[in-house]
mmCIF file of C-alpha atoms in Angstrom:
data_model
loop_
_atom_site.group_PDB
_atom_site.id
_atom_site.type_symbol
_atom_site.label_atom_id
_atom_site.label_comp_id
_atom_site.label_asym_id
_atom_site.label_seq_id
_atom_site.Cartn_x
_atom_site.Cartn_y
_atom_site.Cartn_z
ATOM 1 C CA UNK A 85 -34.112 -57.784 -3.635
ATOM 2 C CA UNK A 86 -33.302 -58.846 -6.854
ATOM 3 C CA UNK A 87 -30.898 -57.445 -8.995
ATOM 4 C CA UNK A 88 -29.900 -57.887 -13.107
ATOM 5 C CA UNK A 89 -26.147 -57.531 -12.913
ATOM 6 C CA UNK A 90 -24.141 -60.421 -10.941
ATOM 7 C CA UNK A 91 -21.232 -58.593 -10.030
ATOM 8 C CA UNK A 92 -20.228 -55.518 -9.778
ATOM 9 C CA UNK A 93 -17.322 -55.463 -7.809
ATOM 10 C CA UNK A 94 -15.104 -54.565 -10.363
ATOM 11 C CA UNK A 95 -16.420 -51.023 -11.540
ATOM 12 C CA UNK A 96 -16.658 -50.150 -7.247
ATOM 13 C CA UNK A 97 -12.710 -50.624 -7.051
ATOM 14 C CA UNK A 98 -12.372 -48.488 -10.188
ATOM 15 C CA UNK A 99 -14.940 -46.551 -8.319
ATOM 16 C CA UNK A 100 -12.698 -46.381 -5.834
ATOM 17 C CA UNK A 101 -9.543 -45.768 -7.389
ATOM 18 C CA UNK A 102 -10.490 -42.161 -8.695
ATOM 19 C CA UNK A 103 -11.696 -41.238 -5.415
ATOM 20 C CA UNK A 104 -7.968 -41.923 -4.123
ATOM 21 C CA UNK A 105 -6.474 -39.951 -7.215
ATOM 22 C CA UNK A 106 -8.978 -36.692 -6.434
ATOM 23 C CA UNK A 107 -8.349 -37.053 -2.994
ATOM 24 C CA UNK A 108 -4.379 -37.229 -3.802
ATOM 25 C CA UNK A 109 -5.370 -33.702 -6.196
ATOM 26 C CA UNK A 110 -7.920 -32.205 -4.201
ATOM 27 C CA UNK A 111 -7.218 -32.547 -0.158
ATOM 28 C CA UNK A 112 -9.444 -30.479 0.809
ATOM 29 C CA UNK A 113 -9.309 -26.923 2.814
ATOM 30 C CA UNK A 114 -6.749 -25.818 4.864
ATOM 31 C CA UNK A 115 -6.605 -26.129 8.017
ATOM 32 C CA UNK A 116 -5.703 -24.258 11.664
ATOM 33 C CA UNK A 117 -6.147 -20.577 12.184
ATOM 34 C CA UNK A 118 -4.777 -18.608 9.263
ATOM 35 C CA UNK A 119 -3.818 -14.535 9.785
ATOM 36 C CA UNK A 120 -6.661 -11.847 8.743
ATOM 37 C CA UNK A 121 -2.967 -9.847 6.873
ATOM 38 C CA UNK A 122 0.953 -10.024 6.065
ATOM 39 C CA UNK A 123 2.373 -7.298 7.155
ATOM 40 C CA UNK A 124 5.354 -6.472 5.055
ATOM 41 C CA UNK A 125 8.916 -4.638 6.481
ATOM 42 C CA UNK A 126 12.010 -3.402 4.064
ATOM 43 C CA UNK A 127 14.877 -5.789 5.865
ATOM 44 C CA UNK A 128 16.471 -3.150 6.454
ATOM 45 C CA UNK A 129 14.178 -1.906 8.353
ATOM 46 C CA UNK A 130 13.165 -4.378 10.805
ATOM 47 C CA UNK A 131 14.144 -4.811 14.343
ATOM 48 C CA UNK A 132 12.825 -6.727 17.669
ATOM 49 C CA UNK A 133 9.912 -3.788 18.441
ATOM 50 C CA UNK A 134 8.759 -3.563 14.416
ATOM 51 C CA UNK A 135 5.102 -5.252 15.818
ATOM 52 C CA UNK A 136 5.104 -3.894 18.593
ATOM 53 C CA UNK A 137 5.753 -0.095 17.313
ATOM 54 C CA UNK A 138 3.078 -1.186 14.871
ATOM 55 C CA UNK A 139 1.150 -1.216 17.151
ATOM 56 C CA UNK A 140 2.018 1.980 19.319
ATOM 57 C CA UNK A 141 1.377 3.587 16.377
ATOM 58 C CA UNK A 142 -1.672 2.524 14.783
ATOM 59 C CA UNK A 143 -3.172 2.926 18.538
ATOM 60 C CA UNK A 144 -2.160 6.338 18.450
ATOM 61 C CA UNK A 145 -4.072 6.680 14.834
ATOM 62 C CA UNK A 146 -7.345 5.293 15.993
ATOM 63 C CA UNK A 147 -7.315 6.881 19.730
ATOM 64 C CA UNK A 148 -6.735 10.598 17.646
ATOM 65 C CA UNK A 149 -9.118 10.090 14.610
ATOM 66 C CA UNK A 150 -11.696 7.652 16.393
ATOM 67 C CA UNK A 151 -11.711 8.187 20.683
ATOM 68 C CA UNK A 152 -15.298 7.235 20.132
ATOM 69 C CA UNK A 153 -17.686 4.701 18.499
ATOM 70 C CA UNK A 154 -19.346 7.788 16.577
ATOM 71 C CA UNK A 155 -16.214 8.429 15.339
ATOM 72 C CA UNK A 156 -15.206 5.279 14.676
ATOM 73 C CA UNK A 157 -18.486 3.868 13.160
ATOM 74 C CA UNK A 158 -18.583 7.137 10.418
ATOM 75 C CA UNK A 159 -14.635 6.619 10.019
ATOM 76 C CA UNK A 160 -15.110 3.265 8.338
ATOM 77 C CA UNK A 161 -18.728 2.703 7.706
ATOM 78 C CA UNK A 162 -19.889 0.730 10.003
ATOM 79 C CA UNK A 163 -23.677 0.550 11.414
ATOM 80 C CA UNK A 164 -23.783 2.314 14.630
ATOM 81 C CA UNK A 165 -25.124 -1.082 16.692
ATOM 82 C CA UNK A 166 -21.848 -2.562 16.316
ATOM 83 C CA UNK A 167 -19.583 0.146 16.017
ATOM 84 C CA UNK A 168 -19.396 0.457 19.456
ATOM 85 C CA UNK A 169 -17.995 -3.193 20.262
ATOM 86 C CA UNK A 170 -16.052 -2.775 17.235
ATOM 87 C CA UNK A 171 -14.200 -0.044 18.239
ATOM 88 C CA UNK A 172 -13.575 -1.911 21.940
ATOM 89 C CA UNK A 173 -11.935 -5.188 20.394
ATOM 90 C CA UNK A 174 -10.347 -3.230 17.715
ATOM 91 C CA UNK A 175 -8.232 -1.336 20.200
ATOM 92 C CA UNK A 176 -7.726 -4.708 22.321
ATOM 93 C CA UNK A 177 -6.183 -6.581 19.241
ATOM 94 C CA UNK A 178 -4.150 -2.755 18.471
ATOM 95 C CA UNK A 179 -3.050 -3.375 21.898
ATOM 96 C CA UNK A 180 -2.290 -6.731 22.325
ATOM 97 C CA UNK A 181 -1.255 -8.340 19.106
ATOM 98 C CA UNK A 182 -1.479 -5.940 16.200
ATOM 99 C CA UNK A 183 0.092 -8.425 14.137
ATOM 100 C CA UNK A 184 -0.493 -12.043 12.942
ATOM 101 C CA UNK A 185 2.187 -12.282 9.861
ATOM 102 C CA UNK A 186 4.784 -10.531 9.177
ATOM 103 C CA UNK A 187 7.371 -10.709 6.308
ATOM 104 C CA UNK A 188 11.391 -9.068 6.428
ATOM 105 C CA UNK A 189 11.433 -8.173 3.064
ATOM 106 C CA UNK A 190 14.347 -8.604 0.666
ATOM 107 C CA UNK A 191 12.288 -8.228 -2.799
ATOM 108 C CA UNK A 192 10.158 -4.962 -3.739
ATOM 109 C CA UNK A 193 10.652 -3.077 -0.951
ATOM 110 C CA UNK A 194 14.133 -3.325 -0.232
ATOM 111 C CA UNK A 195 15.314 -3.994 -3.417
ATOM 112 C CA UNK A 196 18.680 -4.400 -5.093
ATOM 113 C CA UNK A 197 21.411 -3.489 -3.670
ATOM 114 C CA UNK A 198 25.320 -4.765 -2.975
ATOM 115 C CA UNK A 199 26.195 -8.000 -2.314
ATOM 116 C CA UNK A 200 27.307 -6.306 1.281
ATOM 117 C CA UNK A 201 25.363 -4.791 1.829
ATOM 118 C CA UNK A 202 22.208 -7.385 1.793
ATOM 119 C CA UNK A 203 24.624 -9.616 3.696
ATOM 120 C CA UNK A 204 25.061 -7.112 5.947
ATOM 121 C CA UNK A 205 20.962 -6.827 5.994
ATOM 122 C CA UNK A 206 20.569 -10.675 6.528
ATOM 123 C CA UNK A 207 22.682 -10.993 9.506
ATOM 124 C CA UNK A 208 21.009 -7.814 10.994
ATOM 125 C CA UNK A 209 17.631 -9.563 10.343
ATOM 126 C CA UNK A 210 18.788 -13.061 12.108
ATOM 127 C CA UNK A 211 20.053 -10.757 15.018
ATOM 128 C CA UNK A 212 16.352 -8.920 15.322
ATOM 129 C CA UNK A 213 14.431 -12.124 14.520
ATOM 130 C CA UNK A 214 16.555 -13.695 17.913
ATOM 131 C CA UNK A 215 16.026 -11.377 20.174
ATOM 132 C CA UNK A 216 12.500 -10.648 18.942
ATOM 133 C CA UNK A 217 11.769 -14.474 19.406
ATOM 134 C CA UNK A 218 13.543 -14.518 22.693
ATOM 135 C CA UNK A 219 11.649 -12.057 24.407
ATOM 136 C CA UNK A 220 8.498 -13.678 22.453
ATOM 137 C CA UNK A 221 8.077 -10.719 20.618
ATOM 138 C CA UNK A 222 7.191 -12.717 17.079
ATOM 139 C CA UNK A 223 3.640 -12.893 15.662
ATOM 140 C CA UNK A 224 2.173 -16.149 15.590
ATOM 141 C CA UNK A 225 3.180 -16.448 11.656
ATOM 142 C CA UNK A 226 6.937 -14.988 10.051
ATOM 143 C CA UNK A 227 9.110 -15.439 7.315
ATOM 144 C CA UNK A 228 10.756 -13.915 4.388
ATOM 145 C CA UNK A 229 10.436 -12.653 1.252
ATOM 146 C CA UNK A 230 13.283 -13.221 -1.335
ATOM 147 C CA UNK A 231 14.043 -12.432 -4.887
ATOM 148 C CA UNK A 232 12.452 -13.732 -7.232
ATOM 149 C CA UNK A 233 13.893 -16.698 -9.684
ATOM 150 C CA UNK A 234 12.260 -14.423 -13.028
ATOM 151 C CA UNK A 235 14.067 -11.484 -13.222
ATOM 152 C CA UNK A 236 18.199 -12.259 -12.938
ATOM 153 C CA UNK A 237 18.106 -11.778 -9.157
ATOM 154 C CA UNK A 238 18.060 -16.255 -8.498
ATOM 155 C CA UNK A 239 21.741 -16.236 -6.748
ATOM 156 C CA UNK A 240 21.322 -13.873 -4.237
ATOM 157 C CA UNK A 241 17.697 -15.280 -3.848
ATOM 158 C CA UNK A 242 19.213 -18.398 -2.518
ATOM 159 C CA UNK A 243 22.713 -16.676 -0.934
ATOM 160 C CA UNK A 244 20.300 -14.522 1.625
ATOM 161 C CA UNK A 245 17.843 -17.629 2.119
ATOM 162 C CA UNK A 246 20.967 -20.072 3.194
ATOM 163 C CA UNK A 247 22.982 -17.067 5.250
ATOM 164 C CA UNK A 248 19.770 -15.919 6.936
ATOM 165 C CA UNK A 249 18.420 -19.975 7.996
ATOM 166 C CA UNK A 250 22.369 -20.706 8.664
ATOM 167 C CA UNK A 251 22.930 -18.143 11.014
ATOM 168 C CA UNK A 252 19.718 -17.445 12.647
ATOM 169 C CA UNK A 253 20.661 -22.260 12.983
ATOM 170 C CA UNK A 254 24.159 -20.686 14.650
ATOM 171 C CA UNK A 255 22.433 -18.243 16.568
ATOM 172 C CA UNK A 256 19.034 -20.198 18.082
ATOM 173 C CA UNK A 257 19.955 -23.457 17.187
ATOM 174 C CA UNK A 258 16.292 -24.164 16.400
ATOM 175 C CA UNK A 259 13.866 -22.396 13.758
ATOM 176 C CA UNK A 260 11.324 -20.550 15.675
ATOM 177 C CA UNK A 261 7.924 -21.523 14.393
ATOM 178 C CA UNK A 262 5.122 -20.447 12.232
ATOM 179 C CA UNK A 263 8.409 -19.441 9.990
ATOM 180 C CA UNK A 264 7.077 -19.108 6.337
ATOM 181 C CA UNK A 265 9.241 -18.189 2.886
ATOM 182 C CA UNK A 266 7.427 -16.225 0.266
ATOM 183 C CA UNK A 267 8.684 -16.568 -3.260
ATOM 184 C CA UNK A 268 7.819 -13.933 -5.878
ATOM 185 C CA UNK A 269 6.403 -13.279 -9.287
ATOM 186 C CA UNK A 270 6.363 -16.524 -10.433
ATOM 187 C CA UNK A 271 5.868 -16.913 -14.189
ATOM 188 C CA UNK A 272 7.124 -20.532 -14.991
ATOM 189 C CA UNK A 273 5.967 -23.216 -12.873
ATOM 190 C CA UNK A 274 9.477 -24.278 -13.391
ATOM 191 C CA UNK A 275 10.963 -21.423 -11.704
ATOM 192 C CA UNK A 276 9.196 -23.356 -8.321
ATOM 193 C CA UNK A 277 10.478 -27.081 -9.035
ATOM 194 C CA UNK A 278 13.790 -25.552 -8.800
ATOM 195 C CA UNK A 279 13.079 -23.250 -5.653
ATOM 196 C CA UNK A 280 12.314 -26.804 -4.145
ATOM 197 C CA UNK A 281 14.911 -28.589 -5.336
ATOM 198 C CA UNK A 282 16.739 -25.732 -3.536
ATOM 199 C CA UNK A 283 15.445 -25.796 -0.367
ATOM 200 C CA UNK A 284 15.458 -29.849 -0.709
ATOM 201 C CA UNK A 285 19.783 -29.073 -0.606
ATOM 202 C CA UNK A 286 19.534 -26.414 2.040
ATOM 203 C CA UNK A 287 17.636 -28.660 4.505
ATOM 204 C CA UNK A 288 20.105 -31.542 4.573
ATOM 205 C CA UNK A 289 22.976 -29.134 5.071
ATOM 206 C CA UNK A 290 21.728 -26.891 7.462
ATOM 207 C CA UNK A 291 20.455 -30.558 9.046
ATOM 208 C CA UNK A 292 16.786 -29.927 8.929
ATOM 209 C CA UNK A 293 13.871 -32.536 8.895
ATOM 210 C CA UNK A 294 13.077 -32.792 5.359
ATOM 211 C CA UNK A 295 9.988 -30.791 4.627
ATOM 212 C CA UNK A 296 10.364 -28.364 6.735
ATOM 213 C CA UNK A 297 11.037 -25.195 4.563
ATOM 214 C CA UNK A 298 7.802 -24.111 3.118
ATOM 215 C CA UNK A 299 6.776 -21.250 0.901
ATOM 216 C CA UNK A 300 3.137 -19.129 -0.392
ATOM 217 C CA UNK A 301 3.978 -18.243 -3.790
ATOM 218 C CA UNK A 302 3.011 -14.440 -5.044
ATOM 219 C CA UNK A 303 0.611 -14.772 -8.243
ATOM 220 C CA UNK A 304 1.462 -11.869 -9.748
ATOM 221 C CA UNK A 305 2.048 -12.367 -13.575
ATOM 222 C CA UNK A 306 -0.286 -13.368 -16.102
ATOM 223 C CA UNK A 307 1.447 -16.516 -17.204
ATOM 224 C CA UNK A 308 0.896 -17.477 -13.719
ATOM 225 C CA UNK A 309 -2.956 -17.232 -13.738
ATOM 226 C CA UNK A 310 -2.235 -18.484 -17.997
ATOM 227 C CA UNK A 311 0.199 -20.552 -18.215
ATOM 228 C CA UNK A 312 2.201 -20.255 -22.239
ATOM 229 C CA UNK A 313 0.377 -23.580 -23.352
ATOM 230 C CA UNK A 314 -3.225 -21.227 -22.346
ATOM 231 C CA UNK A 315 -3.958 -23.533 -18.986
ATOM 232 C CA UNK A 316 -4.424 -22.514 -15.560
ATOM 233 C CA UNK A 317 -1.167 -21.305 -14.607
ATOM 234 C CA UNK A 318 -1.809 -21.689 -10.812
ATOM 235 C CA UNK A 319 -2.267 -25.611 -11.200
ATOM 236 C CA UNK A 320 0.945 -26.161 -12.375
ATOM 237 C CA UNK A 321 2.509 -24.342 -9.467
ATOM 238 C CA UNK A 322 1.337 -26.143 -7.124
ATOM 239 C CA UNK A 323 2.349 -29.300 -9.190
ATOM 240 C CA UNK A 324 5.787 -28.236 -9.382
ATOM 241 C CA UNK A 325 5.646 -27.168 -5.519
ATOM 242 C CA UNK A 326 5.805 -31.106 -4.946
ATOM 243 C CA UNK A 327 3.380 -30.766 -1.121
ATOM 244 C CA UNK A 328 5.538 -27.290 0.833
ATOM 245 C CA UNK A 329 3.126 -24.340 -1.223
ATOM 246 C CA UNK A 330 1.014 -22.822 1.426
ATOM 247 C CA UNK A 331 -0.466 -19.940 0.248
ATOM 248 C CA UNK A 332 -1.491 -17.949 -3.058
ATOM 249 C CA UNK A 333 -0.581 -14.210 -2.619
ATOM 250 C CA UNK A 334 -1.798 -12.886 -5.372
ATOM 251 C CA UNK A 335 0.047 -9.187 -6.963
ATOM 252 C CA UNK A 336 -2.053 -6.436 -7.185
ATOM 253 C CA UNK A 337 0.570 -3.992 -9.040
ATOM 254 C CA UNK A 338 2.763 -6.402 -11.390
ATOM 255 C CA UNK A 339 -0.536 -8.091 -12.070
ATOM 256 C CA UNK A 340 -2.621 -4.727 -13.258
ATOM 257 C CA UNK A 341 0.721 -3.509 -14.987
ATOM 258 C CA UNK A 342 1.678 -6.277 -16.836
ATOM 259 C CA UNK A 343 -2.508 -6.453 -17.895
ATOM 260 C CA UNK A 344 -1.759 -2.943 -19.633
ATOM 261 C CA UNK A 345 -4.154 -0.826 -17.304
ATOM 262 C CA UNK A 346 -2.666 2.791 -16.713
ATOM 263 C CA UNK A 347 -1.410 3.684 -12.713
ATOM 264 C CA UNK A 348 -4.567 5.260 -11.896
ATOM 265 C CA UNK A 349 -6.364 1.856 -12.135
ATOM 266 C CA UNK A 350 -3.459 -0.246 -10.541
ATOM 267 C CA UNK A 351 -5.948 -1.465 -7.833
ATOM 268 C CA UNK A 352 -7.165 -3.808 -6.018
ATOM 269 C CA UNK A 353 -10.666 -3.790 -6.531
ATOM 270 C CA UNK A 354 -10.245 -3.826 -10.026
ATOM 271 C CA UNK A 355 -12.104 -5.881 -12.361
ATOM 272 C CA UNK A 356 -9.206 -7.514 -13.639
ATOM 273 C CA UNK A 357 -7.825 -8.477 -10.652
ATOM 274 C CA UNK A 358 -10.764 -9.807 -9.481
ATOM 275 C CA UNK A 359 -11.345 -12.463 -12.845
ATOM 276 C CA UNK A 360 -7.476 -13.215 -11.462
ATOM 277 C CA UNK A 361 -8.182 -13.975 -7.633
ATOM 278 C CA UNK A 362 -11.543 -16.341 -9.174
ATOM 279 C CA UNK A 363 -8.991 -17.884 -11.193
ATOM 280 C CA UNK A 364 -6.590 -18.296 -8.670
ATOM 281 C CA UNK A 365 -10.206 -19.134 -6.296
ATOM 282 C CA UNK A 366 -11.788 -21.822 -8.774
ATOM 283 C CA UNK A 367 -8.028 -23.027 -9.495
ATOM 284 C CA UNK A 368 -7.340 -24.194 -5.819
ATOM 285 C CA UNK A 369 -10.407 -24.919 -4.371
ATOM 286 C CA UNK A 370 -9.864 -27.397 -2.410
ATOM 287 C CA UNK A 371 -6.162 -27.814 -2.543
ATOM 288 C CA UNK A 372 -5.413 -26.792 0.980
ATOM 289 C CA UNK A 373 -4.054 -23.915 -0.873
ATOM 290 C CA UNK A 374 -4.872 -20.886 1.199
ATOM 291 C CA UNK A 375 -5.334 -17.752 -0.281
ATOM 292 C CA UNK A 376 -4.405 -13.902 0.208
ATOM 293 C CA UNK A 377 -5.049 -10.946 -1.540
ATOM 294 C CA UNK A 378 -2.576 -7.769 -2.038
ATOM 295 C CA UNK A 379 -2.153 -4.384 -0.673
ATOM 296 C CA UNK A 380 -4.003 -1.261 -1.289
ATOM 297 C CA UNK A 381 -0.564 2.028 -1.603
ATOM 298 C CA UNK A 382 -2.829 4.870 -0.739
ATOM 299 C CA UNK A 383 -1.729 6.162 3.430
ATOM 300 C CA UNK A 384 -1.302 9.013 4.586
ATOM 301 C CA UNK A 385 0.644 12.000 3.873
ATOM 302 C CA UNK A 386 0.527 13.478 6.780
ATOM 303 C CA UNK A 387 -0.924 12.904 10.399
ATOM 304 C CA UNK A 388 -3.865 15.006 9.131
ATOM 305 C CA UNK A 389 -7.635 14.156 9.531
ATOM 306 C CA UNK A 390 -8.366 14.381 5.918
ATOM 307 C CA UNK A 391 -5.291 12.093 4.827
ATOM 308 C CA UNK A 392 -5.585 9.645 7.232
ATOM 309 C CA UNK A 393 -9.293 9.163 7.207
ATOM 310 C CA UNK A 394 -9.447 9.093 2.929
ATOM 311 C CA UNK A 395 -6.312 6.459 3.974
ATOM 312 C CA UNK A 396 -8.840 4.674 5.826
ATOM 313 C CA UNK A 397 -12.235 4.351 3.723
ATOM 314 C CA UNK A 398 -9.880 3.766 0.909
ATOM 315 C CA UNK A 399 -8.027 0.502 2.524
ATOM 316 C CA UNK A 400 -11.186 -0.458 4.418
ATOM 317 C CA UNK A 401 -13.011 -0.400 1.013
ATOM 318 C CA UNK A 402 -10.762 -3.140 -0.163
ATOM 319 C CA UNK A 403 -10.604 -5.612 3.096
ATOM 320 C CA UNK A 404 -14.658 -5.535 2.436
ATOM 321 C CA UNK A 405 -13.554 -6.227 -1.395
ATOM 322 C CA UNK A 406 -11.428 -9.061 -0.126
ATOM 323 C CA UNK A 407 -13.569 -10.707 1.934
ATOM 324 C CA UNK A 408 -16.542 -10.550 -0.626
ATOM 325 C CA UNK A 409 -14.918 -12.179 -3.133
ATOM 326 C CA UNK A 410 -13.494 -15.142 -0.364
ATOM 327 C CA UNK A 411 -10.432 -13.755 0.327
ATOM 328 C CA UNK A 412 -10.033 -13.411 4.191
ATOM 329 C CA UNK A 413 -6.122 -12.082 3.801
ATOM 330 C CA UNK A 414 -4.338 -9.416 2.136
ATOM 331 C CA UNK A 415 -0.817 -7.298 2.745
ATOM 332 C CA UNK A 416 -1.043 -4.019 5.278
ATOM 333 C CA UNK A 417 2.385 -1.995 3.995
ATOM 334 C CA UNK A 418 1.862 0.665 6.777
ATOM 335 C CA UNK A 419 0.974 1.392 10.729
ATOM 336 C CA UNK A 420 -2.476 2.936 9.394
ATOM 337 C CA UNK A 421 -3.635 -0.177 7.325
ATOM 338 C CA UNK A 422 -3.741 -2.015 10.591
ATOM 339 C CA UNK A 423 -7.095 0.248 11.854
ATOM 340 C CA UNK A 424 -8.908 -0.357 8.960
ATOM 341 C CA UNK A 425 -7.852 -3.701 8.385
ATOM 342 C CA UNK A 426 -9.202 -4.844 11.791
ATOM 343 C CA UNK A 427 -12.282 -2.459 11.722
ATOM 344 C CA UNK A 428 -13.427 -3.868 8.155
ATOM 345 C CA UNK A 429 -12.708 -7.726 9.346
ATOM 346 C CA UNK A 430 -14.676 -7.225 12.405
ATOM 347 C CA UNK A 431 -17.356 -5.563 11.172
ATOM 348 C CA UNK A 432 -17.551 -8.360 8.984
ATOM 349 C CA UNK A 433 -18.435 -10.981 11.534
ATOM 350 C CA UNK A 434 -20.263 -9.139 14.064
ATOM 351 C CA UNK A 435 -22.661 -8.168 11.723
ATOM 352 C CA UNK A 436 -25.281 -10.145 11.480
ATOM 353 C CA UNK A 437 -23.555 -12.824 14.293
ATOM 354 C CA UNK A 438 -26.370 -13.612 15.486
ATOM 355 C CA UNK A 439 -28.440 -14.887 12.758
ATOM 356 C CA UNK A 440 -24.995 -16.478 11.737
ATOM 357 C CA UNK A 441 -25.056 -18.256 15.264
ATOM 358 C CA UNK A 442 -28.944 -18.914 15.178
ATOM 359 C CA UNK A 443 -27.951 -21.080 11.579
ATOM 360 C CA UNK A 444 -26.043 -22.903 13.034
ATOM 361 C CA UNK A 445 -27.009 -23.829 16.458
ATOM 362 C CA UNK A 446 -30.988 -24.706 14.392
ATOM 363 C CA UNK A 447 -29.094 -26.902 11.861
ATOM 364 C CA UNK A 448 -28.140 -28.642 14.530
ATOM 365 C CA UNK A 449 -30.902 -29.891 16.707
ATOM 366 C CA UNK A 450 -31.808 -30.398 13.093
ATOM 367 C CA UNK A 451 -29.381 -33.141 12.438
ATOM 368 C CA UNK A 452 -30.118 -34.496 15.835
ATOM 369 C CA UNK A 453 -33.818 -34.863 14.919
ATOM 370 C CA UNK A 454 -36.254 -32.232 15.922
ATOM 371 C CA UNK A 455 -37.749 -30.004 13.311
ATOM 372 C CA UNK A 456 -37.270 -26.255 13.314
ATOM 373 C CA UNK A 457 -38.135 -25.970 9.482
ATOM 374 C CA UNK A 458 -34.473 -25.065 8.469
ATOM 375 C CA UNK A 459 -33.245 -25.723 4.782
ATOM 376 C CA UNK A 460 -29.617 -24.830 4.908
ATOM 377 C CA UNK A 461 -27.625 -26.749 3.358
ATOM 378 C CA UNK A 462 -24.549 -28.872 4.411
ATOM 379 C CA UNK A 463 -22.420 -26.634 2.419
ATOM 380 C CA UNK A 464 -23.676 -23.567 3.625
ATOM 381 C CA UNK A 465 -23.523 -24.285 7.626
ATOM 382 C CA UNK A 466 -19.814 -25.573 7.213
ATOM 383 C CA UNK A 467 -18.985 -21.915 5.447
ATOM 384 C CA UNK A 468 -20.464 -20.018 8.499
ATOM 385 C CA UNK A 469 -19.231 -22.422 11.020
ATOM 386 C CA UNK A 470 -15.908 -20.880 9.363
ATOM 387 C CA UNK A 471 -16.434 -17.658 9.402
ATOM 388 C CA UNK A 472 -16.904 -18.270 12.975
ATOM 389 C CA UNK A 473 -14.258 -19.830 13.610
ATOM 390 C CA UNK A 474 -11.841 -17.276 11.790
ATOM 391 C CA UNK A 475 -14.208 -14.482 13.387
ATOM 392 C CA UNK A 476 -12.913 -16.499 17.240
ATOM 393 C CA UNK A 477 -9.019 -16.705 15.420
ATOM 394 C CA UNK A 478 -8.633 -12.771 14.607
ATOM 395 C CA UNK A 479 -10.405 -12.359 17.774
ATOM 396 C CA UNK A 480 -13.684 -10.305 16.537
ATOM 397 C CA UNK A 481 -15.722 -13.221 18.441
ATOM 398 C CA UNK A 482 -14.944 -14.799 21.937
ATOM 399 C CA UNK A 483 -14.585 -18.571 21.518
ATOM 400 C CA UNK A 484 -17.785 -19.018 24.276
ATOM 401 C CA UNK A 485 -20.061 -17.598 21.841
ATOM 402 C CA UNK A 486 -19.800 -20.398 19.300
ATOM 403 C CA UNK A 487 -22.238 -23.059 19.164
ATOM 404 C CA UNK A 488 -20.891 -26.614 21.396
ATOM 405 C CA UNK A 489 -20.140 -28.594 18.888
ATOM 406 C CA UNK A 490 -18.211 -25.560 16.728
ATOM 407 C CA UNK A 491 -16.073 -24.890 20.289
#
């Protein structure tokens, strides 16, 4: 083949340089299991049995108010053909692994208290974690939420984290796996940078490997969406985190309040929240930072069927709203949220699952040279494969149903 340009080696080298720079900022999606929720428990109420207690109460509510497939499907808006299988799997989940991720909360769910009182609750939480760990009672993921650096409680935040990790090291001799710190109410990326500096010092003082203390940031201020210079705040936050940031969790109520919404409109599915979620989604796509939605604050006031079913209907609708917008994780605050969380998540995964498996399998066959008329794009198949993997990870599907290359 005749060419008009004698050499483009220099351009090729520069293209490679651009690709390397892109890979530094966008390393790709996170790998491994993502929990479907994070359960927040005030630090003074956390005990070794808290995860199991949540499951016991959730299963009691499930059996009391939806004893069969018909009542279950009606409560959670499921198609009759999948209501039975979904209920069976939800019941098994509540009995076996009711909580996938838990945070011992020293922030809004705990409040401001005298130093001596919070110090005592730090020690109490350490003993509870140690006891749960020794009987394999800790969820797959766990951690603590510290106070914010944005409202004057930064000294207390650092004191509690240091005291917790120091006492846990002395108690167990190690940091159990799956540990994550939640860093709330970021208003400036510089706060994240200072938190990273503190974690560097803490790791050195504790003799921990550098970079082992990782954290998620709560995106719950308007400044975290659009910063003081008019830029996407989430990008600057990621850069300031220096590789320690694992996830961005949306905070519904602080954000909607900051936007000036009246209390009756401060809800997860408000359009103002959709805007924030979309900014998070676009700003963090390809960075390896996972997304989590916020919470529903509706819980049953009593055990009556009207109260329970109303709370379930609202929460399940919010979970489906999150999934529709590509947020596969959210917050749960009460045992009553667990049946509706798993019912909505499992219902999503099992609805049309045979078609999903068929499309993935057909695309694999086409890639192997078989002509079967499939026109799906690779990106679509990747999304369908991710859906199947999520379904297996959370217990909605068995590993055996996956197409061979996804198993």
